[in-house]
XYZ file of C-alpha atoms in Angstrom:
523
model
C 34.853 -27.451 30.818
C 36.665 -24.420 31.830
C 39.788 -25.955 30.489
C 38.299 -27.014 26.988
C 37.907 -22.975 26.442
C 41.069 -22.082 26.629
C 41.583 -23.790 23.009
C 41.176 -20.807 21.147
C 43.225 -18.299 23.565
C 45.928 -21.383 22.668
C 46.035 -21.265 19.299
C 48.385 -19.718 16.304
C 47.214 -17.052 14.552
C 49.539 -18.204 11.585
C 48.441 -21.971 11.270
C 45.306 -22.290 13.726
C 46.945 -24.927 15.680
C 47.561 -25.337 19.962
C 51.177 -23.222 19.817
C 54.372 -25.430 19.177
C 56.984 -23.916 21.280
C 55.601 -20.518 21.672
C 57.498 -17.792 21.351
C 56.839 -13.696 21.248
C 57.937 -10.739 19.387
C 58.487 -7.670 20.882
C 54.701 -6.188 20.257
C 53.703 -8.742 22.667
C 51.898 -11.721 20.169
C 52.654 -15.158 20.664
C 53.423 -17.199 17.724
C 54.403 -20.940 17.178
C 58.457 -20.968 16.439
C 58.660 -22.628 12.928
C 55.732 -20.548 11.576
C 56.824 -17.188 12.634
C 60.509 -18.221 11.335
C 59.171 -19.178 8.309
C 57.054 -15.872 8.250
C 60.518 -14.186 8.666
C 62.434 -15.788 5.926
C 59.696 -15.061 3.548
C 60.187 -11.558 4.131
C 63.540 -10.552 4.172
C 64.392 -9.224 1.077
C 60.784 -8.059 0.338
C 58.873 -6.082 2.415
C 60.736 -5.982 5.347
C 59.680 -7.621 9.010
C 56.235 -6.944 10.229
C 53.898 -8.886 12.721
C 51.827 -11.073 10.923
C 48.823 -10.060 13.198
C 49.330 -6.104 13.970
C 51.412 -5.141 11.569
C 54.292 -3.685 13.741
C 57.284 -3.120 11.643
C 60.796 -4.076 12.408
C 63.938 -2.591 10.968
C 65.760 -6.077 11.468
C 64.950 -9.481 11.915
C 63.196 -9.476 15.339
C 64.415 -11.637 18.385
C 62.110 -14.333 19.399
C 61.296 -14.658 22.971
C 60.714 -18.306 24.304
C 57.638 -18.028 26.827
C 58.467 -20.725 29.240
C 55.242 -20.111 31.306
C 52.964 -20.248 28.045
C 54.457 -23.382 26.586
C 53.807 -25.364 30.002
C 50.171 -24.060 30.082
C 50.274 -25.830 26.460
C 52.148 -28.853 27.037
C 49.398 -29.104 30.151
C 46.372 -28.361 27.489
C 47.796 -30.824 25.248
C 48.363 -33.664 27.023
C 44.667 -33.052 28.457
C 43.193 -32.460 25.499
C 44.771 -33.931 22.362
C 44.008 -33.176 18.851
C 43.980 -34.723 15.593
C 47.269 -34.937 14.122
C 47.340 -32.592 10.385
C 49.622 -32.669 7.758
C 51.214 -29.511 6.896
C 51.727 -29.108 3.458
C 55.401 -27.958 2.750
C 56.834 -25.940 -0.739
C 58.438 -28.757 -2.549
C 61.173 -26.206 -4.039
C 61.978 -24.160 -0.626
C 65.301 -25.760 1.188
C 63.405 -24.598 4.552
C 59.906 -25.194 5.159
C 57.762 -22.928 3.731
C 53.898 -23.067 3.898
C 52.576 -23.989 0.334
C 49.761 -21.842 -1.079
C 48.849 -24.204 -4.168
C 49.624 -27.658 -5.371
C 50.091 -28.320 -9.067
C 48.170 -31.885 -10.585
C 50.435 -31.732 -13.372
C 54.099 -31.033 -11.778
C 52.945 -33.485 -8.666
C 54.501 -30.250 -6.513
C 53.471 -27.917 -3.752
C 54.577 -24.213 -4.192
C 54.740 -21.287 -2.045
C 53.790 -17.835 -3.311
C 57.736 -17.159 -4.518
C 58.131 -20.541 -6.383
C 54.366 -20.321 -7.551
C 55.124 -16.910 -9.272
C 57.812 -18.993 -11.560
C 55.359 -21.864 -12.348
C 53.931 -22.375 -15.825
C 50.921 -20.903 -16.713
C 49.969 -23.562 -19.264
C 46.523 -25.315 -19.092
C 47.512 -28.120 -18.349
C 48.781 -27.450 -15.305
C 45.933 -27.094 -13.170
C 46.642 -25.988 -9.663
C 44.625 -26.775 -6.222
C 44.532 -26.284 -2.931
C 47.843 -27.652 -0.907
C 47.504 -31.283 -0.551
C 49.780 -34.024 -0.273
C 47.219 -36.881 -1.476
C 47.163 -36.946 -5.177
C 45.820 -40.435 -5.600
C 42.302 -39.303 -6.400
C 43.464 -37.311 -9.383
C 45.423 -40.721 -10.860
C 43.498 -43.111 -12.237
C 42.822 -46.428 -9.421
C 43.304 -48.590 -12.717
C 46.512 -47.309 -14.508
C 47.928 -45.396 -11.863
C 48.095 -42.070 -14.755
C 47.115 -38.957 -13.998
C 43.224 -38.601 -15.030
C 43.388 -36.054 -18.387
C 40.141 -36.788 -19.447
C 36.387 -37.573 -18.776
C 33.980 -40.308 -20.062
C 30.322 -38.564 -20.369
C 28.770 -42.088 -20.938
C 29.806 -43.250 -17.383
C 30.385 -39.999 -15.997
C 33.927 -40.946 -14.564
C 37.250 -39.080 -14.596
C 40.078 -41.509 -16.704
C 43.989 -41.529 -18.270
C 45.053 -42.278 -21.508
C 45.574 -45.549 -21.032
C 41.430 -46.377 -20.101
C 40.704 -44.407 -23.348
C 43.027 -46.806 -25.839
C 43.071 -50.301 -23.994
C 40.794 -49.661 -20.742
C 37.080 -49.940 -20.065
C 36.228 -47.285 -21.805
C 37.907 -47.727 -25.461
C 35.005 -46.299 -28.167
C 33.166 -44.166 -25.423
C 32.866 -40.616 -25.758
C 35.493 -38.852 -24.321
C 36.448 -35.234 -23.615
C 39.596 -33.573 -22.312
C 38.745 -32.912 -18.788
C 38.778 -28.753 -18.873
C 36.353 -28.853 -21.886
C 33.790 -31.499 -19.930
C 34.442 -29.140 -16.954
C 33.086 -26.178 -19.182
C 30.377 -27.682 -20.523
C 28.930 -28.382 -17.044
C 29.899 -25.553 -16.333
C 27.482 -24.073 -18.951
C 24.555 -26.645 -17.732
C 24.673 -25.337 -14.212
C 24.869 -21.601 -15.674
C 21.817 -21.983 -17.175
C 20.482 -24.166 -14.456
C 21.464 -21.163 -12.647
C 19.634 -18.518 -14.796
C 16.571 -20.741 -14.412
C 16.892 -20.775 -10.708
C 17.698 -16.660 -10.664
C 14.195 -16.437 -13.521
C 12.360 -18.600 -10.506
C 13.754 -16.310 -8.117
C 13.072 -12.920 -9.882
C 9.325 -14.456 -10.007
C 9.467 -14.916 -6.063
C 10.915 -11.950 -5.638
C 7.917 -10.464 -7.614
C 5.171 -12.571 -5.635
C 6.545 -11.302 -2.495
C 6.600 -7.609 -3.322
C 3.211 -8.136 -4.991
C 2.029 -9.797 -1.090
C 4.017 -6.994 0.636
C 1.765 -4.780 -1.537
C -1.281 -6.311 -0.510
C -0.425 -6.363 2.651
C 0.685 -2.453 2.122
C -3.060 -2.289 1.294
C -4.088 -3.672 3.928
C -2.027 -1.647 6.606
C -4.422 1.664 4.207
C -7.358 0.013 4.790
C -6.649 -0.109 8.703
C -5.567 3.606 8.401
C -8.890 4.465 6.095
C -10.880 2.732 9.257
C -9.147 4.906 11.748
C -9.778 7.975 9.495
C -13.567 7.254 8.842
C -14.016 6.238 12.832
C -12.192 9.879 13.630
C -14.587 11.586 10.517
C -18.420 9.943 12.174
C -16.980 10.940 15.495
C -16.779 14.153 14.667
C -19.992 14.211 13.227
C -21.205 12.649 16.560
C -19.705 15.368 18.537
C -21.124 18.225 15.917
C -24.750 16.941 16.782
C -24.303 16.436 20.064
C -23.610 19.810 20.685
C -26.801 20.657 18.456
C -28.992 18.102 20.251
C -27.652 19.808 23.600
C -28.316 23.303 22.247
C -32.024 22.284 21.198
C -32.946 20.606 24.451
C -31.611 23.567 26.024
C -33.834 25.439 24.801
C -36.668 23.195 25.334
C -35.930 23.185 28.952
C -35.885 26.148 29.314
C -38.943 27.484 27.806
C -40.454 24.407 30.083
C -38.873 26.100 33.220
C -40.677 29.550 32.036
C -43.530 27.988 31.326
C -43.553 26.432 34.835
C -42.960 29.611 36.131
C -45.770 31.128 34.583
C -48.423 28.515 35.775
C -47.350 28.672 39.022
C -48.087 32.516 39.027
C -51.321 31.649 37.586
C -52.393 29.221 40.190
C -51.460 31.374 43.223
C -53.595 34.611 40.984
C -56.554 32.620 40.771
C -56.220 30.661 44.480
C -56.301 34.538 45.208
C -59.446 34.893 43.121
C -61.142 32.288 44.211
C -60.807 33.273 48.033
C -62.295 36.474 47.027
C -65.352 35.067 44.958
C -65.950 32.827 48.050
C -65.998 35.764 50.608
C -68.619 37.695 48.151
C -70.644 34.841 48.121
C -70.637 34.690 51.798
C -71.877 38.282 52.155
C -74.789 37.776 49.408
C -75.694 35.078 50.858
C -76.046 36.629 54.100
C -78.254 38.589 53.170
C -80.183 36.608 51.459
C -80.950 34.562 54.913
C -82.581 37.185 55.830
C -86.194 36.963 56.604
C -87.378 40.195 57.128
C -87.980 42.199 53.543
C -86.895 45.317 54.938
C -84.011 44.593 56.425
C -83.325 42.656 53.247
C -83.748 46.287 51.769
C -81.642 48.581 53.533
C -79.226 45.767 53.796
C -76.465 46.638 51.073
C -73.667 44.706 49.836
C -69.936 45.579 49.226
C -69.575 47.957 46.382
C -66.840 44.863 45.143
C -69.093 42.639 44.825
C -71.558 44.258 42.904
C -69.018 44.944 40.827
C -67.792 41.683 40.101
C -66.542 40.883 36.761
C -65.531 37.257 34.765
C -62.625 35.563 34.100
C -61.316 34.065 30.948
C -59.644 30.893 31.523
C -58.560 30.740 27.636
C -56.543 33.689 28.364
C -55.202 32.008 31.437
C -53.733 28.875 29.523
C -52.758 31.611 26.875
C -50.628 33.316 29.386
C -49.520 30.375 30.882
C -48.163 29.318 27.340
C -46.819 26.224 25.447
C -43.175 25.438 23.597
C -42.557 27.445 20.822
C -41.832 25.076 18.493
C -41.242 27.473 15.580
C -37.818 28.831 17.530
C -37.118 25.042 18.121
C -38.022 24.317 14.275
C -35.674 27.388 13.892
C -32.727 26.411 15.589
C -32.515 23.000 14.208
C -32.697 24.116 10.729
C -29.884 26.437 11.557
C -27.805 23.918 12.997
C -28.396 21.267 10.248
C -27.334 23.565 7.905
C -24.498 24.839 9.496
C -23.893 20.535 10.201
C -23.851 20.111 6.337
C -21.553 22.982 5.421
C -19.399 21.819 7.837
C -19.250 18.253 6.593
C -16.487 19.205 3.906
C -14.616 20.649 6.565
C -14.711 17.708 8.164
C -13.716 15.326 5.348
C -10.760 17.336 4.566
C -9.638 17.468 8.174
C -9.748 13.681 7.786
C -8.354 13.539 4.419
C -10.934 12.479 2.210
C -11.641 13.847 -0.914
C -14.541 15.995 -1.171
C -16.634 14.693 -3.943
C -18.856 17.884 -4.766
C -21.018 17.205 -8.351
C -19.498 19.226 -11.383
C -21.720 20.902 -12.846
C -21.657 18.520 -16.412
C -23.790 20.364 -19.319
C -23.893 18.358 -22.935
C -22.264 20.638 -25.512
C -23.952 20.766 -28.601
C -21.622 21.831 -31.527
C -20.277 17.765 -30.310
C -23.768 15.984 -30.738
C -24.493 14.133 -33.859
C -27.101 14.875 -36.042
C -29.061 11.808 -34.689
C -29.494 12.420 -31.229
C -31.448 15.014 -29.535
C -29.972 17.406 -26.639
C -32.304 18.862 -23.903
C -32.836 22.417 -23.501
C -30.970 22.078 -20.217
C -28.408 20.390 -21.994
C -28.352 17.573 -19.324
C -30.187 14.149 -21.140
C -29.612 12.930 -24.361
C -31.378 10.463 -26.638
C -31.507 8.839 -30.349
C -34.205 10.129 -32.919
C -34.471 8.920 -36.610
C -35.066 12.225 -37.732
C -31.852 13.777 -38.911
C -31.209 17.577 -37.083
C -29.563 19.232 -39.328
C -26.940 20.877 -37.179
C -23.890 22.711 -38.881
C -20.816 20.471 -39.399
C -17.843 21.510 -37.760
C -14.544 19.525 -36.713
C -15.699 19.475 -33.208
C -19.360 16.791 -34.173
C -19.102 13.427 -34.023
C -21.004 11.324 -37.575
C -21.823 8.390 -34.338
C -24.843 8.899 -32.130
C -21.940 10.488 -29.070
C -22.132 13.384 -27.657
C -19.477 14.873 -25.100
C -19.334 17.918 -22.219
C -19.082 21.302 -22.757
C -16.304 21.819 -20.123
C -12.867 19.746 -20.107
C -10.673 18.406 -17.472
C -7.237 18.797 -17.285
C -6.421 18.483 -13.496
C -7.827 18.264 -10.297
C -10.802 15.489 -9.000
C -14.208 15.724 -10.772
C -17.342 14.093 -9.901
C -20.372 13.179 -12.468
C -23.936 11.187 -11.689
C -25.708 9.705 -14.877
C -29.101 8.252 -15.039
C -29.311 5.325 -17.198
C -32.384 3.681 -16.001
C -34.206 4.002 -19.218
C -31.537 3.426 -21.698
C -31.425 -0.686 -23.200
C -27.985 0.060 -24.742
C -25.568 2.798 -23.506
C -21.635 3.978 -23.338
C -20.580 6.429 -20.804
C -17.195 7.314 -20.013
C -14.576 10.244 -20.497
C -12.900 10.964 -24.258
C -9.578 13.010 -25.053
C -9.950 16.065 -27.272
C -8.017 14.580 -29.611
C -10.348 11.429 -30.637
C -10.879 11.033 -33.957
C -14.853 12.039 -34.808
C -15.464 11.402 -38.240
C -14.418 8.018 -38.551
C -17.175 5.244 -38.470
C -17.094 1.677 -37.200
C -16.402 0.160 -33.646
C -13.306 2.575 -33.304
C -14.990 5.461 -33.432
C -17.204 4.709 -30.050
C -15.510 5.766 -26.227
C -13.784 2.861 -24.951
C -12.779 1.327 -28.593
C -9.951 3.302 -28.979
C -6.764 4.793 -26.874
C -8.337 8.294 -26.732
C -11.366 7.299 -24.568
C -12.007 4.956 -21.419
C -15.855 3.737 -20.806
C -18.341 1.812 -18.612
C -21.297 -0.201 -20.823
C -23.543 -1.777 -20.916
C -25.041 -3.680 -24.225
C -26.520 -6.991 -23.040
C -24.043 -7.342 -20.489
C -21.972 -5.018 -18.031
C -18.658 -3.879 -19.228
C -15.904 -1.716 -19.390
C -13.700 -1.038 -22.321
C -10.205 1.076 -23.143
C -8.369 0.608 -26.730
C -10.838 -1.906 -27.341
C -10.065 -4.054 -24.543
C -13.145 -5.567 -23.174
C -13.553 -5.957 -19.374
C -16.739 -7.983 -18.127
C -18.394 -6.783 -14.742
C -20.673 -8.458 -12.693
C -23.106 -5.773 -10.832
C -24.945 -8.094 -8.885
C -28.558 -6.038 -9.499
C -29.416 -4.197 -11.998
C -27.530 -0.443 -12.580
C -29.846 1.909 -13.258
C -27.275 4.985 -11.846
C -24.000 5.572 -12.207
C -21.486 7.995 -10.388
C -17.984 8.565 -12.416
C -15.083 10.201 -10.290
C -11.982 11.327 -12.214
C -8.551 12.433 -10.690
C -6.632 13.936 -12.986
C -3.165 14.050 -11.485
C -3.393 10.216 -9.832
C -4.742 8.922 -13.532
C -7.434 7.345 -12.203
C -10.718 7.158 -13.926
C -13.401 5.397 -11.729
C -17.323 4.405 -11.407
C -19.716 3.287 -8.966
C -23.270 2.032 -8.663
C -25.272 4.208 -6.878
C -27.608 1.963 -4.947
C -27.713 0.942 -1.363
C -25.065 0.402 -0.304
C -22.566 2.329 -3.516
C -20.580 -0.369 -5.151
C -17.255 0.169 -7.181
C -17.615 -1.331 -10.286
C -14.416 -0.711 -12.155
C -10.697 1.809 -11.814
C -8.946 2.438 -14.740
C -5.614 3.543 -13.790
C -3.865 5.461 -16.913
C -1.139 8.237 -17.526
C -3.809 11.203 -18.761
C -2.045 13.629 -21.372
C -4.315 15.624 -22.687
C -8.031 17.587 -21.750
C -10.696 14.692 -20.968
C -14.762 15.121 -21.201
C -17.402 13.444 -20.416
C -18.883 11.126 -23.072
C -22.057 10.102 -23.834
C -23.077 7.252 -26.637
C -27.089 6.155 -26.644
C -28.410 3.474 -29.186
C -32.415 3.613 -29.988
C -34.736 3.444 -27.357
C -31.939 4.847 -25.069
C -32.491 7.811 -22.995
C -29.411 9.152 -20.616
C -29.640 11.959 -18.296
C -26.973 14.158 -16.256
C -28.039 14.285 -12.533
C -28.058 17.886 -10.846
C-alpha cells in the first residue's frame, strides 16, 4: 500500500507519466529525458530556457543530470506496479519529437504550437484534440472522411453515401451547419433550462424569505416574552409595596390590641377588688357598723367604660391608603407601559385624535357636532361649494398624514353598506361614478364592506373572510414603511388586510356611508 503512493511523487510534471530516465536541472526538479529535451528545443530561439515547473531561467541550454538513485526507485515501482501503455501523440512536421497540441481532420496531421501557427485557417479544416485514431471521423462504409450529416438517420457520412450510398435522396447538411443548428436547439434548450432555473432561484429566495419570517416571528416571541415580563416584574413590585403596607398596619394594629388587653386585664383586676370591698360590707349584719363602715373614695367614684371606643382605638386597615396606593401605582403601571413597548421595540399605537372636516363632506351626509360620526340624509345641506367637497356621499379628516405611524378606531356596527380607508389630497372630487369612491382609484386604498368583506386599491377588488361579523375596525398607517393596515377589533384582534404601497403625497382618513349607514370615530 505504502508503495502504491509513491505514484504521484513518481510522476512527470511535463507528461503525467512514472519518469523515463529521470534526469534534473540545476533548480533541483526531476523531469523525464525526452520531455524536458523536447521542452528545450522548443525554446531556444524564443524565450529562452526556463524550468517548466518554477520558472528558473537559464542563460544557456541547461545540463541534464542523470539521477541514478531515482531511476532505480522507478525501474523498482515499475516493474511492481505497471501501467497502461499510452500513445504519445508526436508533431507530424517536427524532425524531433515534439508534443502535438492539435490534430487536424482535414490534413490527417498532428501539429505542435510552431507548425500549428502556419496551418490554414480555412473551415474546413477542423482541428481536435491530439489523436492518432482517425477512423471514427472516416466513414466505416467508404473509408472518406465524413463531410456531412444525414438528419433523417442522425448519422455522420462522405460524399460517396450521399450520391451512391444508403443515404442517396435524404436530407443532408454539411456537417458545421448541422453542428450549428444543434447548436441553436441546445441554446435554447439551454435558455429554457436557465428560465426554469431563474424560477427556482426565485422559489428559493421566496422560502428563504419565509423562513426570514419565521426567524422575526421567533425574535417578536422573545421580544413580547421580555415586554409581559417586565410588566410582571412592574406589578410585582406594586403587589409587594401594597401588602407591605397591609402588614404593616396589621402589625400596628396588633400592637394596639395587645395594649388594650393588658389596659383592661388592669381594669378588670381593679373592678374585682372594689367589688370585694362593697361586698364586704355588705356581709355585714349589724346596721351600724354597716353605717360607719365606709368604702374607698375609688370606688365610689367609679366610672364606665366604652368598649366601642376600645375597638375604635384598637383600629382596622385603612383601606382608603391601600385604595390609594394602588391607584397610584396602576397609574404610574399604565404610563409606564409605552416605556416599556419602546424598550422592547414595539410601536406605540396611541389613537390620533381623527375629527371629520367639514368643508370635505357632501351635501348629503350629515357631520356631528363633534365632528366624529357621519351618516346619509335625503335632505340636501346646502353647504358652500369649494374645490376641497366631494359631489359622493365621502367625507375625509381634517388633519393629513405625511409621515410617521398613525392609529384610527371606527365604529361600523350600524352601517349596512360602508367604505373606510385613507385618500391622497390629490383625488379627484367632482367626478361621479365608481371612480370617484376610496379604493376605486390610485389616489385612495379602502376596507368595505357591501354584502361582502373587501378591500379595494385602483379598483382592484380583494375578498376577505372575517370569520364573525366586524362591527369595529382599527386602521394603523406608517407612513415611511408604506404600509396601510386594518384589524378587527374583537376578542382576540384579527388582521384583516396590509396594503403595502410607495405613499407620495398627504393621506386622510376617508369615510363613504350609503343610506341607513351610520359610522362613528372612536375617542
Amino acid at each position: 500500500m505504502a508503495s502504491a503512493d509513491l505514484g504521484p511523487e513518481l510522476s512527470c510534471s511535463i507528461c503525467l507519466s512514472t519518469y523515463t530516465d529521470p534526469v534534473s536541472l540545476r533548480c533541483g526538479h526531476i523531469f523525464c529525458r525526452f520531455c524536458i529535451v523536447s521542452v528545450l528545443e522548443w525554446q531556444e530561439g524564443a524565450w529562452g530556457y526556463f524550468c517548466p515547473e518554477c520558472r528558473a531561467e537559464y542563460s544557456e541550454c541547461p545540463a541534464l543530470k542523470k539521477n541514478r538513485k531515482l531511476n532505480n526507485i522507478v525501474e523498482s515501482f515499475r516493474r511492481s506496479h505497471p501501467e497502461p501503455e499510452k500513445t504519445r501523440i508526436f508533431c507530424t512536421y517536427c524532425d524531433s519529437p515534439v508534443p502535438a497540441t492539435k490534430t487536424c481532420l482535414q490534413c490527417d496531421a498532428s501539429f505542435c504550437d510552431k507548425h500549428l501557427s502556419k496551418h490554414s485557417k480555412s473551415t474546413e479544416h477542423v482541428l481536435t484534440e491530439p489523436t492518432v485514431s482517425l477512423e471514427d471521423r472516416k466513414c466505416s462504409v467508404h473509408k472518406e472522411t465524413v463531410k456531412y450529416y444525414c438528419s433523417e438517420d442522425s448519422a455522420a457520412i462522405c460524399m460517396s453515401c450521399c450520391v451512391a450510398g444508403d443515404h442517396r435522396g435524404h436530407h443532408v447538411e454539411l456537417l458545421n451547419v448541422a453542428s450549428e443548428k444543434k447548436k441553436e436547439t441546445l441554446r435554447y434548450v439551454s435558455e429554457t433550462l436557465k428560465s426554469e432555473r431563474e424560477k427556482t432561484e426565485r422559489r428559493v429566495r421566496s422560502l428563504q424569505g419565509h423562513r426570514r419570517k419565521k426567524e422575526k416571528a421567533a425574535g417578536v416571541t422573545e421580544r413580547v416574552t421580555d415586554l409581559f415580563r417586565d410588566m410582571r416584574e412592574k406589578l410585582d413590585t406594586l403587589e409587594r409595596e401594597v401588602l407591605g403596607e397591609i402588614s404593616r398596619q396589621e402589625e400596628q394594629m396588633s400592637l394596639s390590641v395587645s395594649d388594650l388587653i393588658t389596659q383592661l386585664e388592669k381594669q378588670k383586676d381593679e373592678l374585682s377588688r372594689k367589688i370585694s370591698s362593697i361586698e364586704e360590707i355588705c356581709n355585714i349584719t349589724d346596721p351600724l357598723t354597716v353605717l360607719k363602715k365606709e368604702p374607698e373614695s375609688d370606688v365610689i367614684s367609679h366610672r364606665s367604660y366604652d368598649v366601642t371606643s376600645d375597638v375604635r382605638v384598637a383600629g382596622c386597615v385603612e383601606e382608603g391608603i391601600i385604595s390609594q396606593m394602588l391607584h397610584r401605582g396602576l397609574l404610574n403601571f399604565a404610563d409606564n407601559l409605552m416605556d416599556l413597548q419602546i424598550k422592547r421595540q414595539f410601536s406605540v399605537m396611541e389613537k390620533s385624535d381623527i375629527l371629520l372636516d367639514i368643508k370635505t363632506a357632501c351635501n348629503y351626509i350629515i357631520i356631528s357636532e363633534d365632528h366624529r360620526s357621519t351618516s346619509y340624509t335625503d335632505v340636501y345641506q346646502h353647504r358652500p361649494d369649494g374645490p376641497e367637497r366631494f359631489i359622493s356621499q365621502q367625507v375625509l379628516s381634517s388633519c393629513s398624514f405625511s409621515s410617521g405611524r398613525h392609529y384610527w378606531e371606527v365604529d361600523v356596527s350600524t352601517a349596512e353598506k360602508w367604505l373606510i380607508g385613507v385618500a391622497g389630497h390629490s383625488m379627484d372630487r367632482k367626478i361621479f361614478g365608481n371612480e370617484s369612491y376610496i379604493g376605486y382609484n390610485n389616489k385612495s386604498w379602502n376596507l368595505c364592506f357591501i354584502n361582502k368583506l373587501g378591500a379595494r386599491h385602483n379598483n382592484i377588488p380583494i375578498n376577505i373572510n372575517p370569520g364573525s361579523p366586524v362591527k369595529t375596525v382599527g386602521i394603523y398607517l406608517d407612513y415611511e414603511a408604506g404600509r396601510l393596515s386594518f384589524y378587527q377589533l374583537c376578542d382576540p384582534i384579527r388582521h384583516l388586510h396590509t396594503f403595502s404601497a410607495y405613499f407620495s403625497e398627504p393621506l386622510y382618513a376617508a369615510f363613504c356611508v350609503y343610506k341607513n349607514s351610520f359610522i362613528k370615530v372612536l375617542k
